[in-house]
Short mmCIF file of C-alpha atoms in Angstrom, two decimals:
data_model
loop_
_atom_site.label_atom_id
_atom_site.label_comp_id
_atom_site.label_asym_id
_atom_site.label_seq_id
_atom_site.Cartn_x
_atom_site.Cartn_y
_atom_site.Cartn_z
CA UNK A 172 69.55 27.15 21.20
CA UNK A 173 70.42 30.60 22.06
CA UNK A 174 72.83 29.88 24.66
CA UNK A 175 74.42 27.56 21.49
CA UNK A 176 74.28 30.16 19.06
CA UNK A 177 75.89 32.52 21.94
CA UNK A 178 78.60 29.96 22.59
CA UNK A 179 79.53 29.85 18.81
CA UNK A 180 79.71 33.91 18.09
CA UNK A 181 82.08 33.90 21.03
CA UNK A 182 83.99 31.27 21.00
CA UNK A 183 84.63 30.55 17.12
CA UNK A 184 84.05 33.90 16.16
CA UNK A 185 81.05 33.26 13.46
CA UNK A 186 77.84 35.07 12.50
CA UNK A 187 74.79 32.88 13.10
CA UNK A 188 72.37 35.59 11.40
CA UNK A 189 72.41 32.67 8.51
CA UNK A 190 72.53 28.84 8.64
CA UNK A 191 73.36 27.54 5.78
CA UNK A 192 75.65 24.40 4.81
CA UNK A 193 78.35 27.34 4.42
CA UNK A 194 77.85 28.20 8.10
CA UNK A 195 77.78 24.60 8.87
CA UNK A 196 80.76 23.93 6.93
CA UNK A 197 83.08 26.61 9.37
CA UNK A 198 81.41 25.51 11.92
CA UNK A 199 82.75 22.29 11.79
CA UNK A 200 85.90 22.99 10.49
CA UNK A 201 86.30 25.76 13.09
CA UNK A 202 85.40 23.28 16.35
CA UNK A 203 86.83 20.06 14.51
CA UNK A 204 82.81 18.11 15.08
CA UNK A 205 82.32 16.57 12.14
CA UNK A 206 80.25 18.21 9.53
CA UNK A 207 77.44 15.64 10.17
CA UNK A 208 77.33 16.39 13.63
CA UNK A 209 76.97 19.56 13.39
CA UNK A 210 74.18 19.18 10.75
CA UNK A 211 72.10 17.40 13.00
CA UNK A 212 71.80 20.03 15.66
CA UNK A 213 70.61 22.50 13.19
CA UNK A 214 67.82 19.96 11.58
CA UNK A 215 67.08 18.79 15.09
CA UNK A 216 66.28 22.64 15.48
CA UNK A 217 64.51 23.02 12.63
CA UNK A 218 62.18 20.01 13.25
CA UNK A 219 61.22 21.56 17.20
CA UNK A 220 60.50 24.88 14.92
CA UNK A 221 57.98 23.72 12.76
CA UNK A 222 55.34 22.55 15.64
CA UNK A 223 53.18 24.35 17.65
CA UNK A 224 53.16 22.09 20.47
CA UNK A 225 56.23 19.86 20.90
CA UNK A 226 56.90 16.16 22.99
CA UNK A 227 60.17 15.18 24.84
CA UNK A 228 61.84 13.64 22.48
CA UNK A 229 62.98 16.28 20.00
CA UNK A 230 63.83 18.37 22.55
CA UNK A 231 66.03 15.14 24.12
CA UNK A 232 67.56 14.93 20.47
CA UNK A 233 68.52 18.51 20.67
CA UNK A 234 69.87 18.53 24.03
CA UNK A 235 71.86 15.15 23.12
CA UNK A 236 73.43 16.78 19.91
CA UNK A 237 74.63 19.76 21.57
CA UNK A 238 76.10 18.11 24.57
CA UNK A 239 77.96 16.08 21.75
CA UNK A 240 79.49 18.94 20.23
CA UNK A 241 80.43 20.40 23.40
CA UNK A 242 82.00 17.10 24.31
CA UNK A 243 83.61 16.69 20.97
CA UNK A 244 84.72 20.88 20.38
CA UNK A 245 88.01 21.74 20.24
#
């Protein structure tokens, strides 16, 4: 998620200090992903944040959604 975050300061020029639909919003607009797209990495982030230990598949999700976005990013 880092290396994502990175990607976006540098690339689209945009603070990640806060996420918030705002963010979300420029982000989209900014890398033409859809806005929904784009959502989804950010809950898919907040979901691996909120356990101590975490399985395979939410980290698969998150991995999957951004490789979509870098696919999709203009």
């Amino acid at each position: 998620m880092r290396f994502f975050l990175h990607t976006v300061r540098t690339r689209y020029g945009l603070n990640t200090h806060t996420i918030d639909n705002q963010f979300i919003e420029k982000l989209a607009a900014k890398s033409q992903v859809s806005y929904a797209e784009v959502d989804v990495i950010f809950q898919q982030y907040k979901i691996i944040n909120n356990f101590q230990d975490i399985d395979s598949p939410p980290l698969v999700n998150l991995y999957n959604a951004i490789q979509n976005f870098y696919n999709k990013a203009k």
